[in-house]
């Protein structure tokens, strides 16, 4: 840890230490000065003691004001940064207890699943899971609960909105424990990634379609094309009588028609 951070007045103990050092030195040295100056004048010494006390209260008050204001400005600045961050409707914070019940949800959850934070708090996380993802999500939550690691976790969680649509959020969470190490709950920031996941699934579906087209091209196009090339090769290199030529022309026509149908089918699939 850097020396700068150790002696930072942002630390509570540092504020107390500064206050005590200033106070002790003020009392010790001011008393020595007073006893040397007013050793024979008790009344003047008493008056100066009162002035010294008032001055001490005034100076320490200024010092505490400076330290408290500095900390307040820093905390307020951080608060504004967090407020700016979470004005994004796709970002938020949730907190659940050790049994999986919501204890806090940032208000922008309303923009994501249509429920207000008051409608969610007190209910279990799993209660808002779409039925088709219930088993998958339960396994993820059980794994986090059974984990003894102090590290954070990242999971994708499905939620069901008021209209019954599946919403996907990505959770970045930490385990909350008390001073004795007893589990208190979980705190997590979330991001709505439904659009990103939908786009990825769309790309996967498109990729699958392209693979099917490539397979179709291999089976549907190459077979008639090979026959056409074979017939052309016969015309060029083999002496054929009129009947054989007639038969080959018929096969050439049927292969051409088959190739045309295959190309039309591929064209229709590419436009889907």
mmCIF file of C-alpha atoms in Angstrom:
data_model
loop_
_atom_site.group_PDB
_atom_site.id
_atom_site.type_symbol
_atom_site.label_atom_id
_atom_site.label_comp_id
_atom_site.label_asym_id
_atom_site.label_seq_id
_atom_site.Cartn_x
_atom_site.Cartn_y
_atom_site.Cartn_z
ATOM 1 C CA UNK A 1 0.000 0.000 0.000
ATOM 2 C CA UNK A 2 1.378 3.410 -0.944
ATOM 3 C CA UNK A 3 2.397 5.948 1.730
ATOM 4 C CA UNK A 4 -0.023 8.410 0.148
ATOM 5 C CA UNK A 5 -2.964 6.080 0.752
ATOM 6 C CA UNK A 6 -1.930 5.137 4.329
ATOM 7 C CA UNK A 7 -1.931 8.759 5.513
ATOM 8 C CA UNK A 8 -4.926 9.842 3.450
ATOM 9 C CA UNK A 9 -7.380 11.973 5.428
ATOM 10 C CA UNK A 10 -10.120 10.058 3.626
ATOM 11 C CA UNK A 11 -9.639 7.381 6.288
ATOM 12 C CA UNK A 12 -11.731 7.773 9.491
ATOM 13 C CA UNK A 13 -8.800 6.885 11.760
ATOM 14 C CA UNK A 14 -6.678 9.544 10.046
ATOM 15 C CA UNK A 15 -9.224 12.261 10.877
ATOM 16 C CA UNK A 16 -9.297 11.170 14.534
ATOM 17 C CA UNK A 17 -5.489 10.998 14.649
ATOM 18 C CA UNK A 18 -5.119 14.518 13.233
ATOM 19 C CA UNK A 19 -7.679 15.843 15.728
ATOM 20 C CA UNK A 20 -5.899 14.181 18.679
ATOM 21 C CA UNK A 21 -2.414 15.333 17.636
ATOM 22 C CA UNK A 22 -3.560 18.928 17.169
ATOM 23 C CA UNK A 23 -5.497 18.865 20.463
ATOM 24 C CA UNK A 24 -2.703 17.369 22.591
ATOM 25 C CA UNK A 25 -0.052 19.680 21.152
ATOM 26 C CA UNK A 26 -2.323 22.686 21.621
ATOM 27 C CA UNK A 27 -2.951 21.846 25.275
ATOM 28 C CA UNK A 28 0.693 21.064 26.099
ATOM 29 C CA UNK A 29 2.413 23.941 24.363
ATOM 30 C CA UNK A 30 -0.231 26.580 25.090
ATOM 31 C CA UNK A 31 -0.103 25.731 28.802
ATOM 32 C CA UNK A 32 3.691 26.030 28.827
ATOM 33 C CA UNK A 33 3.520 29.425 27.091
ATOM 34 C CA UNK A 34 0.790 30.671 29.445
ATOM 35 C CA UNK A 35 2.670 29.588 32.582
ATOM 36 C CA UNK A 36 5.819 31.405 31.397
ATOM 37 C CA UNK A 37 3.994 34.614 30.446
ATOM 38 C CA UNK A 38 1.384 34.855 33.209
ATOM 39 C CA UNK A 39 3.112 33.002 36.054
ATOM 40 C CA UNK A 40 2.409 35.805 38.566
ATOM 41 C CA UNK A 41 -0.986 36.947 37.283
ATOM 42 C CA UNK A 42 -3.663 34.368 38.057
ATOM 43 C CA UNK A 43 -6.532 36.498 36.754
ATOM 44 C CA UNK A 44 -4.855 37.170 33.417
ATOM 45 C CA UNK A 45 -3.928 33.497 33.137
ATOM 46 C CA UNK A 46 -7.564 32.484 33.733
ATOM 47 C CA UNK A 47 -8.791 34.934 31.102
ATOM 48 C CA UNK A 48 -6.212 33.697 28.594
ATOM 49 C CA UNK A 49 -7.175 30.088 29.348
ATOM 50 C CA UNK A 50 -10.765 30.922 28.404
ATOM 51 C CA UNK A 51 -9.622 32.641 25.183
ATOM 52 C CA UNK A 52 -7.367 29.700 24.427
ATOM 53 C CA UNK A 53 -10.263 27.264 24.871
ATOM 54 C CA UNK A 54 -12.542 29.277 22.581
ATOM 55 C CA UNK A 55 -9.775 29.591 20.008
ATOM 56 C CA UNK A 56 -9.176 25.840 20.190
ATOM 57 C CA UNK A 57 -12.865 25.110 19.577
ATOM 58 C CA UNK A 58 -12.885 27.587 16.667
ATOM 59 C CA UNK A 59 -9.725 26.194 15.022
ATOM 60 C CA UNK A 60 -10.688 22.527 15.459
ATOM 61 C CA UNK A 61 -14.159 23.382 14.176
ATOM 62 C CA UNK A 62 -12.616 24.845 11.021
ATOM 63 C CA UNK A 63 -10.392 21.798 10.637
ATOM 64 C CA UNK A 64 -13.311 19.381 11.059
ATOM 65 C CA UNK A 65 -15.397 21.453 8.628
ATOM 66 C CA UNK A 66 -12.635 21.217 6.026
ATOM 67 C CA UNK A 67 -12.216 17.445 6.481
ATOM 68 C CA UNK A 68 -15.952 16.682 6.549
ATOM 69 C CA UNK A 69 -16.638 18.929 3.541
ATOM 70 C CA UNK A 70 -13.821 17.254 1.613
ATOM 71 C CA UNK A 71 -15.265 13.811 2.311
ATOM 72 C CA UNK A 72 -18.812 15.002 1.564
ATOM 73 C CA UNK A 73 -17.745 16.449 -1.796
ATOM 74 C CA UNK A 74 -16.029 13.192 -2.715
ATOM 75 C CA UNK A 75 -19.018 11.068 -1.667
ATOM 76 C CA UNK A 76 -21.440 13.401 -3.459
ATOM 77 C CA UNK A 77 -19.267 13.287 -6.580
ATOM 78 C CA UNK A 78 -19.279 9.480 -6.518
ATOM 79 C CA UNK A 79 -23.040 9.515 -5.980
ATOM 80 C CA UNK A 80 -23.549 11.716 -9.042
ATOM 81 C CA UNK A 81 -21.300 9.428 -11.104
ATOM 82 C CA UNK A 82 -23.357 6.394 -10.037
ATOM 83 C CA UNK A 83 -26.616 8.220 -10.724
ATOM 84 C CA UNK A 84 -25.345 9.130 -14.183
ATOM 85 C CA UNK A 85 -24.323 5.525 -14.788
ATOM 86 C CA UNK A 86 -27.629 4.048 -13.714
ATOM 87 C CA UNK A 87 -29.810 6.505 -15.589
ATOM 88 C CA UNK A 88 -29.200 4.041 -18.428
ATOM 89 C CA UNK A 89 -32.425 1.973 -18.378
ATOM 90 C CA UNK A 90 -30.460 -1.180 -19.233
ATOM 91 C CA UNK A 91 -28.256 -0.961 -16.126
ATOM 92 C CA UNK A 92 -29.162 -1.408 -12.474
ATOM 93 C CA UNK A 93 -28.482 -3.028 -9.103
ATOM 94 C CA UNK A 94 -30.223 -5.837 -7.241
ATOM 95 C CA UNK A 95 -29.713 -7.220 -3.753
ATOM 96 C CA UNK A 96 -31.048 -10.508 -2.403
ATOM 97 C CA UNK A 97 -30.802 -12.182 0.995
ATOM 98 C CA UNK A 98 -29.314 -15.596 1.712
ATOM 99 C CA UNK A 99 -32.638 -17.308 0.856
ATOM 100 C CA UNK A 100 -32.892 -15.677 -2.572
ATOM 101 C CA UNK A 101 -35.522 -13.027 -1.753
ATOM 102 C CA UNK A 102 -35.159 -9.558 -3.253
ATOM 103 C CA UNK A 103 -34.283 -6.909 -0.650
ATOM 104 C CA UNK A 104 -33.438 -4.099 -3.083
ATOM 105 C CA UNK A 105 -33.911 -3.428 -6.783
ATOM 106 C CA UNK A 106 -33.002 -0.196 -8.571
ATOM 107 C CA UNK A 107 -36.140 1.599 -9.843
ATOM 108 C CA UNK A 108 -35.155 1.310 -13.519
ATOM 109 C CA UNK A 109 -36.111 -2.379 -13.372
ATOM 110 C CA UNK A 110 -39.560 -1.059 -14.349
ATOM 111 C CA UNK A 111 -38.179 -0.204 -17.810
ATOM 112 C CA UNK A 112 -36.933 -3.767 -18.265
ATOM 113 C CA UNK A 113 -39.634 -6.149 -17.003
ATOM 114 C CA UNK A 114 -42.580 -3.855 -16.320
ATOM 115 C CA UNK A 115 -42.681 -4.479 -12.560
ATOM 116 C CA UNK A 116 -41.915 -1.712 -10.076
ATOM 117 C CA UNK A 117 -39.268 -2.222 -7.404
ATOM 118 C CA UNK A 118 -42.046 -2.406 -4.753
ATOM 119 C CA UNK A 119 -43.720 -5.270 -6.639
ATOM 120 C CA UNK A 120 -40.452 -7.225 -6.707
ATOM 121 C CA UNK A 121 -39.012 -6.699 -3.201
ATOM 122 C CA UNK A 122 -39.927 -9.559 -0.862
ATOM 123 C CA UNK A 123 -40.330 -12.104 -3.673
ATOM 124 C CA UNK A 124 -37.863 -14.798 -4.736
ATOM 125 C CA UNK A 125 -35.573 -14.361 -7.714
ATOM 126 C CA UNK A 126 -36.763 -17.616 -9.201
ATOM 127 C CA UNK A 127 -40.407 -16.375 -9.165
ATOM 128 C CA UNK A 128 -39.641 -14.118 -12.151
ATOM 129 C CA UNK A 129 -38.010 -16.870 -14.233
ATOM 130 C CA UNK A 130 -39.764 -18.088 -17.435
ATOM 131 C CA UNK A 131 -40.917 -21.724 -16.997
ATOM 132 C CA UNK A 132 -38.752 -23.003 -19.864
ATOM 133 C CA UNK A 133 -35.582 -21.648 -18.208
ATOM 134 C CA UNK A 134 -36.499 -22.537 -14.618
ATOM 135 C CA UNK A 135 -34.301 -25.620 -14.311
ATOM 136 C CA UNK A 136 -31.315 -23.979 -16.037
ATOM 137 C CA UNK A 137 -31.459 -20.854 -13.856
ATOM 138 C CA UNK A 138 -31.981 -22.850 -10.664
ATOM 139 C CA UNK A 139 -28.758 -24.775 -11.335
ATOM 140 C CA UNK A 140 -26.848 -21.494 -11.782
ATOM 141 C CA UNK A 141 -28.226 -20.064 -8.528
ATOM 142 C CA UNK A 142 -27.535 -23.296 -6.612
ATOM 143 C CA UNK A 143 -23.958 -23.288 -7.885
ATOM 144 C CA UNK A 144 -23.426 -19.735 -6.566
ATOM 145 C CA UNK A 145 -25.022 -20.655 -3.220
ATOM 146 C CA UNK A 146 -22.854 -23.764 -2.804
ATOM 147 C CA UNK A 147 -19.648 -22.005 -3.832
ATOM 148 C CA UNK A 148 -17.258 -21.203 -0.964
ATOM 149 C CA UNK A 149 -15.218 -18.793 -3.058
ATOM 150 C CA UNK A 150 -14.956 -15.161 -1.942
ATOM 151 C CA UNK A 151 -14.642 -14.056 -5.544
ATOM 152 C CA UNK A 152 -17.471 -12.498 -7.512
ATOM 153 C CA UNK A 153 -19.633 -14.232 -10.079
ATOM 154 C CA UNK A 154 -20.954 -13.486 -13.572
ATOM 155 C CA UNK A 155 -24.042 -15.252 -14.896
ATOM 156 C CA UNK A 156 -26.771 -14.732 -17.478
ATOM 157 C CA UNK A 157 -30.206 -14.762 -15.844
ATOM 158 C CA UNK A 158 -33.608 -15.044 -17.539
ATOM 159 C CA UNK A 159 -36.499 -12.903 -16.315
ATOM 160 C CA UNK A 160 -40.104 -12.848 -17.440
ATOM 161 C CA UNK A 161 -41.712 -9.445 -17.931
ATOM 162 C CA UNK A 162 -45.355 -8.575 -17.307
ATOM 163 C CA UNK A 163 -46.241 -9.440 -20.915
ATOM 164 C CA UNK A 164 -44.686 -12.903 -20.563
ATOM 165 C CA UNK A 165 -41.615 -12.166 -22.704
ATOM 166 C CA UNK A 166 -38.219 -13.601 -21.764
ATOM 167 C CA UNK A 167 -35.634 -10.972 -20.813
ATOM 168 C CA UNK A 168 -31.935 -11.791 -20.440
ATOM 169 C CA UNK A 169 -29.796 -9.884 -17.942
ATOM 170 C CA UNK A 170 -26.121 -10.337 -17.193
ATOM 171 C CA UNK A 171 -25.319 -10.231 -13.471
ATOM 172 C CA UNK A 172 -21.963 -9.129 -12.018
ATOM 173 C CA UNK A 173 -22.266 -10.044 -8.344
ATOM 174 C CA UNK A 174 -20.470 -10.458 -5.039
ATOM 175 C CA UNK A 175 -21.228 -12.465 -1.903
ATOM 176 C CA UNK A 176 -22.165 -10.417 1.190
ATOM 177 C CA UNK A 177 -20.954 -11.701 4.581
ATOM 178 C CA UNK A 178 -20.945 -10.213 8.064
ATOM 179 C CA UNK A 179 -17.846 -9.732 10.222
ATOM 180 C CA UNK A 180 -18.041 -13.344 11.387
ATOM 181 C CA UNK A 181 -18.102 -14.627 7.816
ATOM 182 C CA UNK A 182 -21.776 -15.625 7.912
ATOM 183 C CA UNK A 183 -23.615 -15.320 4.588
ATOM 184 C CA UNK A 184 -25.976 -12.324 4.477
ATOM 185 C CA UNK A 185 -26.909 -12.266 0.806
ATOM 186 C CA UNK A 186 -25.755 -11.197 -2.635
ATOM 187 C CA UNK A 187 -25.275 -7.848 -4.351
ATOM 188 C CA UNK A 188 -25.121 -7.602 -8.140
ATOM 189 C CA UNK A 189 -25.092 -5.047 -10.917
ATOM 190 C CA UNK A 190 -27.120 -6.084 -13.932
ATOM 191 C CA UNK A 191 -27.237 -5.221 -17.619
ATOM 192 C CA UNK A 192 -30.086 -5.975 -19.990
ATOM 193 C CA UNK A 193 -28.478 -7.945 -22.843
ATOM 194 C CA UNK A 194 -31.671 -9.186 -24.517
ATOM 195 C CA UNK A 195 -31.027 -7.298 -27.774
ATOM 196 C CA UNK A 196 -27.411 -8.495 -27.959
ATOM 197 C CA UNK A 197 -28.424 -12.111 -27.331
ATOM 198 C CA UNK A 198 -31.231 -11.897 -29.897
ATOM 199 C CA UNK A 199 -28.773 -10.521 -32.447
ATOM 200 C CA UNK A 200 -26.296 -13.331 -31.719
ATOM 201 C CA UNK A 201 -29.021 -15.969 -32.094
ATOM 202 C CA UNK A 202 -30.016 -14.333 -35.378
ATOM 203 C CA UNK A 203 -26.417 -14.572 -36.602
ATOM 204 C CA UNK A 204 -26.250 -18.222 -35.554
ATOM 205 C CA UNK A 205 -29.482 -18.964 -37.409
ATOM 206 C CA UNK A 206 -28.149 -17.149 -40.495
ATOM 207 C CA UNK A 207 -24.913 -19.088 -40.298
ATOM 208 C CA UNK A 208 -26.864 -22.342 -40.064
ATOM 209 C CA UNK A 209 -28.897 -21.300 -43.093
ATOM 210 C CA UNK A 210 -25.726 -20.586 -45.074
ATOM 211 C CA UNK A 211 -24.338 -24.006 -44.156
ATOM 212 C CA UNK A 212 -27.567 -25.616 -45.356
ATOM 213 C CA UNK A 213 -27.322 -23.638 -48.603
ATOM 214 C CA UNK A 214 -23.755 -24.820 -49.097
ATOM 215 C CA UNK A 215 -24.897 -28.414 -48.508
ATOM 216 C CA UNK A 216 -27.805 -27.964 -50.922
ATOM 217 C CA UNK A 217 -25.466 -26.526 -53.510
ATOM 218 C CA UNK A 218 -23.340 -29.638 -53.224
ATOM 219 C CA UNK A 219 -26.246 -32.037 -53.666
ATOM 220 C CA UNK A 220 -28.720 -30.164 -55.845
ATOM 221 C CA UNK A 221 -26.449 -28.271 -58.213
ATOM 222 C CA UNK A 222 -23.466 -30.496 -58.718
ATOM 223 C CA UNK A 223 -25.398 -33.621 -59.792
ATOM 224 C CA UNK A 224 -27.201 -32.122 -62.856
ATOM 225 C CA UNK A 225 -24.147 -29.990 -63.635
ATOM 226 C CA UNK A 226 -21.945 -33.096 -63.712
ATOM 227 C CA UNK A 227 -24.364 -34.832 -66.103
ATOM 228 C CA UNK A 228 -24.421 -31.810 -68.413
ATOM 229 C CA UNK A 229 -20.609 -31.677 -68.505
ATOM 230 C CA UNK A 230 -20.485 -35.444 -69.114
ATOM 231 C CA UNK A 231 -22.903 -35.203 -72.081
ATOM 232 C CA UNK A 232 -20.898 -32.330 -73.599
ATOM 233 C CA UNK A 233 -17.768 -34.450 -73.233
ATOM 234 C CA UNK A 234 -19.468 -37.299 -75.168
ATOM 235 C CA UNK A 235 -20.505 -34.966 -77.995
ATOM 236 C CA UNK A 236 -16.955 -33.667 -78.294
ATOM 237 C CA UNK A 237 -14.996 -36.901 -78.131
ATOM 238 C CA UNK A 238 -17.249 -39.824 -79.155
ATOM 239 C CA UNK A 239 -18.726 -40.728 -82.531
ATOM 240 C CA UNK A 240 -22.469 -40.950 -81.943
ATOM 241 C CA UNK A 241 -25.293 -42.054 -84.211
ATOM 242 C CA UNK A 242 -28.471 -40.020 -84.584
ATOM 243 C CA UNK A 243 -30.477 -42.055 -82.017
ATOM 244 C CA UNK A 244 -27.751 -41.708 -79.395
ATOM 245 C CA UNK A 245 -27.542 -37.972 -80.026
ATOM 246 C CA UNK A 246 -31.314 -37.667 -79.654
ATOM 247 C CA UNK A 247 -31.261 -39.509 -76.325
ATOM 248 C CA UNK A 248 -28.339 -37.421 -75.028
ATOM 249 C CA UNK A 249 -30.068 -34.191 -76.034
ATOM 250 C CA UNK A 250 -33.134 -35.297 -74.059
ATOM 251 C CA UNK A 251 -30.915 -36.021 -71.014
ATOM 252 C CA UNK A 252 -29.171 -32.674 -71.530
ATOM 253 C CA UNK A 253 -32.522 -30.863 -71.498
ATOM 254 C CA UNK A 254 -33.788 -32.679 -68.382
ATOM 255 C CA UNK A 255 -30.473 -32.019 -66.568
ATOM 256 C CA UNK A 256 -30.682 -28.342 -67.547
ATOM 257 C CA UNK A 257 -34.245 -28.128 -66.190
ATOM 258 C CA UNK A 258 -33.179 -29.887 -62.977
ATOM 259 C CA UNK A 259 -30.289 -27.412 -62.577
ATOM 260 C CA UNK A 260 -32.667 -24.488 -63.159
ATOM 261 C CA UNK A 261 -35.060 -25.764 -60.446
ATOM 262 C CA UNK A 262 -32.169 -26.222 -58.010
ATOM 263 C CA UNK A 263 -30.953 -22.669 -58.615
ATOM 264 C CA UNK A 264 -34.465 -21.291 -58.082
ATOM 265 C CA UNK A 265 -34.786 -23.211 -54.815
ATOM 266 C CA UNK A 266 -31.446 -21.869 -53.584
ATOM 267 C CA UNK A 267 -32.441 -18.333 -54.585
ATOM 268 C CA UNK A 268 -35.687 -18.610 -52.577
ATOM 269 C CA UNK A 269 -33.822 -19.862 -49.506
ATOM 270 C CA UNK A 270 -31.346 -16.984 -49.702
ATOM 271 C CA UNK A 271 -34.233 -14.497 -49.697
ATOM 272 C CA UNK A 272 -35.848 -15.937 -46.544
#
